[in-house]
Short mmCIF file of C-alpha atoms and ligand atoms in Angstrom, two decimals:
data_model
loop_
_atom_site.label_atom_id
_atom_site.label_comp_id
_atom_site.label_asym_id
_atom_site.label_seq_id
_atom_site.Cartn_x
_atom_site.Cartn_y
_atom_site.Cartn_z
CA UNK A 82 -3.11 -17.23 15.66
CA UNK A 83 -6.02 -17.17 18.22
CA UNK A 84 -5.43 -15.66 21.78
CA UNK A 85 -7.67 -16.22 24.88
CA UNK A 86 -8.75 -12.56 24.67
CA UNK A 87 -10.48 -13.20 21.24
CA UNK A 88 -12.82 -15.65 22.91
CA UNK A 89 -13.79 -13.11 25.58
CA UNK A 90 -13.98 -9.93 23.46
CA UNK A 91 -17.06 -7.82 24.06
CA UNK A 92 -16.21 -5.72 20.99
CA UNK A 93 -16.64 -8.88 18.92
CA UNK A 94 -20.16 -10.32 18.95
CA UNK A 95 -18.85 -13.63 17.42
CA UNK A 96 -16.42 -14.03 20.27
CA UNK A 97 -18.48 -13.63 23.45
CA UNK A 98 -18.31 -17.21 24.61
CA UNK A 99 -16.19 -17.49 27.92
CA UNK A 100 -13.10 -19.51 26.98
CA UNK A 101 -9.75 -20.07 28.80
CA UNK A 102 -7.14 -22.72 29.19
CA UNK A 103 -6.26 -24.10 32.49
CA UNK A 104 -2.54 -23.51 33.34
CA UNK A 105 -2.49 -26.66 35.32
CA UNK A 106 -3.46 -28.80 32.38
CA UNK A 107 -6.31 -29.09 29.81
CA UNK A 108 -7.27 -30.27 26.46
CA UNK A 109 -8.44 -28.57 23.34
CA UNK A 110 -10.69 -29.68 20.46
CA UNK A 111 -10.62 -28.16 17.04
CA UNK A 112 -13.56 -28.56 14.90
CA UNK A 113 -14.45 -27.30 11.52
CA UNK A 114 -17.74 -25.42 11.04
CA UNK A 115 -19.49 -23.77 8.21
CA UNK A 116 -20.44 -19.89 8.24
CA UNK A 117 -23.61 -20.91 9.92
CA UNK A 118 -22.04 -22.34 12.75
CA UNK A 119 -22.96 -25.98 11.75
CA UNK A 120 -20.26 -28.36 12.75
CA UNK A 121 -18.66 -30.23 9.73
CA UNK A 122 -16.04 -32.36 11.13
CA UNK A 123 -13.45 -33.01 13.98
CA UNK A 124 -9.93 -31.63 13.03
CA UNK A 125 -7.76 -32.15 16.00
CA UNK A 126 -7.57 -32.60 19.66
CA UNK A 127 -4.60 -32.07 22.14
CA UNK A 128 -4.11 -32.60 25.80
CA UNK A 129 -1.63 -31.00 27.93
CA UNK A 130 -0.40 -30.67 31.55
CA UNK A 131 1.47 -27.84 33.27
CA UNK A 132 4.36 -26.58 31.38
CA UNK A 133 7.74 -25.73 33.00
CA UNK A 134 8.38 -22.00 33.02
CA UNK A 135 9.77 -20.57 29.79
CA UNK A 136 8.49 -23.58 27.84
CA UNK A 137 5.02 -24.45 26.14
CA UNK A 138 3.50 -27.42 24.34
CA UNK A 139 3.27 -27.64 20.54
CA UNK A 140 3.94 -29.57 17.33
CA UNK A 141 7.41 -30.02 16.18
CA UNK A 142 8.38 -29.84 13.39
CA UNK A 143 6.13 -26.84 13.31
CA UNK A 144 2.46 -27.50 12.53
CA UNK A 145 3.21 -31.25 11.59
CA UNK A 146 5.11 -33.26 14.15
CA UNK A 147 3.89 -34.70 17.51
CA UNK A 148 2.51 -32.64 20.34
CA UNK A 149 5.49 -32.27 22.77
CA UNK A 150 6.97 -29.90 25.40
CA UNK A 151 8.95 -27.22 23.48
CA UNK A 152 12.04 -25.43 24.52
CA UNK A 153 10.49 -21.96 24.40
CA UNK A 154 7.41 -19.71 23.98
CA UNK A 155 6.91 -18.73 20.45
CA UNK A 156 3.36 -17.30 20.05
CA UNK A 157 2.98 -16.08 16.49
CA UNK A 158 6.27 -17.59 15.30
CA UNK A 159 7.58 -21.04 14.36
CA UNK A 160 7.89 -23.47 17.08
CA UNK A 161 11.17 -24.25 18.81
CA UNK A 162 12.49 -27.72 18.89
CA UNK A 163 10.85 -30.15 21.15
CA UNK A 164 12.38 -31.84 24.28
CA UNK A 165 9.87 -34.68 24.99
CA UNK A 166 12.14 -36.47 27.14
CA UNK A 167 12.36 -33.53 29.49
CA UNK A 168 8.51 -33.37 29.52
CA UNK A 169 8.25 -37.00 30.45
CA UNK A 170 10.82 -36.58 33.27
CA UNK A 171 9.08 -33.59 34.69
CA UNK A 172 5.79 -35.46 34.57
CA UNK A 173 7.29 -38.27 36.79
CA UNK A 174 9.38 -36.33 39.03
CA UNK A 175 7.21 -33.46 40.07
CA UNK A 176 3.80 -33.93 41.99
CA UNK A 177 0.62 -32.29 40.60
CA UNK A 178 0.40 -28.69 41.52
CA UNK A 179 4.17 -27.93 41.49
CA UNK A 180 4.83 -24.44 40.44
CA UNK A 181 5.89 -23.85 36.87
CA UNK A 182 8.86 -22.09 37.87
CA UNK A 183 10.01 -24.97 39.95
CA UNK A 184 10.14 -27.38 36.79
CA UNK A 185 12.19 -24.85 34.40
CA UNK A 186 15.53 -26.12 33.18
CA UNK A 187 17.52 -23.77 35.19
CA UNK A 188 15.53 -23.95 38.46
CA UNK A 189 17.06 -25.73 41.59
CA UNK A 190 14.02 -26.37 43.83
CA UNK A 191 15.76 -28.59 46.35
CA UNK A 192 18.64 -26.03 46.57
CA UNK A 193 21.45 -28.66 46.16
CA UNK A 194 23.34 -26.49 43.53
CA UNK A 195 22.27 -28.69 40.75
CA UNK A 196 19.86 -27.29 38.16
CA UNK A 197 16.99 -29.38 36.90
CA UNK A 198 18.92 -29.78 33.70
CA UNK A 199 21.74 -31.40 35.66
CA UNK A 200 19.36 -33.52 37.82
CA UNK A 201 17.80 -34.85 34.69
CA UNK A 202 21.13 -35.49 32.95
CA UNK A 203 22.52 -37.13 36.01
CA UNK A 204 19.38 -39.03 36.82
CA UNK A 205 19.04 -37.48 40.14
CA UNK A 206 16.02 -36.49 42.22
CA UNK A 207 15.05 -32.64 41.64
CA UNK A 208 13.27 -32.63 45.10
CA UNK A 209 15.95 -34.20 47.20
CA UNK A 210 19.47 -32.66 47.78
CA UNK A 211 22.07 -34.78 46.05
CA UNK A 212 25.81 -34.67 46.62
CA UNK A 213 28.26 -34.01 43.62
CA UNK A 214 27.65 -36.31 40.62
CA UNK A 215 31.48 -36.44 40.12
CA UNK A 216 33.33 -39.18 41.74
CA UNK A 217 37.02 -38.44 42.25
CA UNK A 218 39.16 -41.54 42.02
CA UNK A 219 41.91 -42.18 44.43
CA UNK A 220 45.22 -41.43 42.59
CA UNK A 221 49.04 -41.24 43.88
CA UNK A 222 50.46 -37.93 44.26
CA UNK A 223 51.66 -36.36 41.31
CA UNK A 224 49.30 -38.30 38.82
CA UNK A 225 46.75 -36.75 36.75
CA UNK A 226 43.27 -35.91 38.03
CA UNK A 227 40.77 -38.88 37.44
CA UNK A 228 37.07 -39.13 37.99
CA UNK A 229 33.81 -40.90 36.98
CA UNK A 230 30.27 -39.71 36.41
CA UNK A 231 27.12 -41.39 35.36
CA UNK A 232 24.92 -39.66 32.74
CA UNK A 233 21.95 -40.35 30.74
CA UNK A 234 22.67 -41.60 27.19
CA UNK A 235 19.07 -42.38 26.25
CA UNK A 236 18.07 -38.79 25.49
CA UNK A 237 18.47 -37.48 21.87
CA UNK A 238 20.47 -34.22 21.97
CA UNK A 239 21.86 -34.55 25.55
CA UNK A 240 25.42 -33.90 25.51
CA UNK A 241 28.33 -33.58 28.01
CA UNK A 242 31.72 -32.10 27.66
CA UNK A 243 34.78 -31.97 29.81
CA UNK A 244 36.53 -28.46 30.18
CA UNK A 245 39.82 -27.91 32.07
CA UNK A 246 41.39 -24.85 33.40
CA UNK A 247 44.40 -23.53 35.21
CA UNK A 248 42.69 -20.54 36.67
CA UNK A 249 38.98 -21.05 36.62
CA UNK A 250 38.63 -18.22 34.15
CA UNK A 251 40.05 -19.38 30.80
CA UNK A 252 38.60 -23.00 29.94
CA UNK A 253 39.91 -25.47 27.30
CA UNK A 254 36.70 -26.65 25.81
CA UNK A 255 38.24 -28.86 23.10
CA UNK A 256 38.89 -31.82 25.46
CA UNK A 257 42.36 -32.00 24.06
CA UNK A 258 43.72 -32.37 27.61
CA UNK A 259 40.96 -35.00 28.42
CA UNK A 260 41.30 -38.76 28.10
CA UNK A 261 37.89 -40.63 28.17
CA UNK A 262 39.11 -44.09 29.44
CA UNK A 263 35.70 -45.87 29.21
CA UNK A 264 31.99 -45.46 28.84
CA UNK A 265 30.11 -48.41 30.34
CA UNK A 266 26.37 -48.79 29.72
CA UNK A 267 24.12 -49.25 32.65
CA UNK A 268 20.76 -51.00 32.57
CA UNK A 269 18.79 -47.88 33.29
CA UNK A 270 19.59 -45.81 30.29
CA UNK A 271 22.70 -44.18 31.72
CA UNK A 272 26.37 -44.93 31.26
CA UNK A 273 29.31 -44.54 33.62
CA UNK A 274 32.07 -42.44 32.16
CA UNK A 275 35.62 -42.68 33.40
CA UNK A 276 37.95 -39.71 32.58
CA UNK A 277 41.63 -38.69 33.19
CA UNK A 278 43.19 -35.51 32.42
CA UNK A 279 46.37 -35.90 30.31
CA UNK A 280 49.65 -35.24 31.97
CA UNK A 281 50.42 -32.48 29.54
CA UNK A 282 50.20 -29.67 29.59
CA UNK A 283 50.66 -29.46 33.37
CA UNK A 284 49.16 -26.08 33.74
CA UNK A 285 45.96 -27.45 32.76
CA UNK A 286 45.74 -30.01 35.39
CA UNK A 287 44.21 -27.80 38.10
CA UNK A 288 40.55 -27.73 37.50
CA UNK A 289 38.00 -29.66 35.48
CA UNK A 290 33.99 -29.04 34.95
CA UNK A 291 31.49 -31.11 33.19
CA UNK A 292 29.27 -29.08 30.70
CA UNK A 293 25.81 -30.52 29.98
CA UNK A 294 23.62 -29.45 27.12
CA UNK A 295 20.29 -30.35 25.95
CA1 CA B 256 18.54 -29.48 42.32
CA1 CA B 257 18.61 -33.15 43.72
#
């Protein structure tokens, strides 16, 4: 493993060349040389942009795959799994110069209560306040709760789960009390999902939430 400090180390006469990587984006060339410093061959080149806080760029599978945005920072260890779709979304949604912290999965830079992960999943604008992505459907009194939501279906690993609860404390995460009525694909890589809670058990009809994971 090489770090920036090794290239600016006055204690090492072979590593006095000033070197650093720009946190706003840069590119790196790897060239093989002999012991005398003669360049032998080009080995690799990568180009990167600013990484959301808590993430980095690297190859996945470790050392062999494509160069993508990774889930975490693992200097000296095996690379975490890649989430290239999130990297592509970040690149299109946030202007150059955006703080790394504003692009993290858990960040909410537009303060609409929806994290960037949710903005990404529901295909919303992370820099403009949005309302709830859940659309409650009109229903007669006494009938089960019914709602729709539109979520991306074009991202590998992006999943949603409907939890229900009677007290907002204990949640049923099995979807046993949930009936998915339909999933209608849209042209933009999303699908509109229609959900109804099952009439039984009645105690579970009070609250529902959508859990998004990536
Ligand atoms: Ca937000
Ligand atoms: Ca938003």
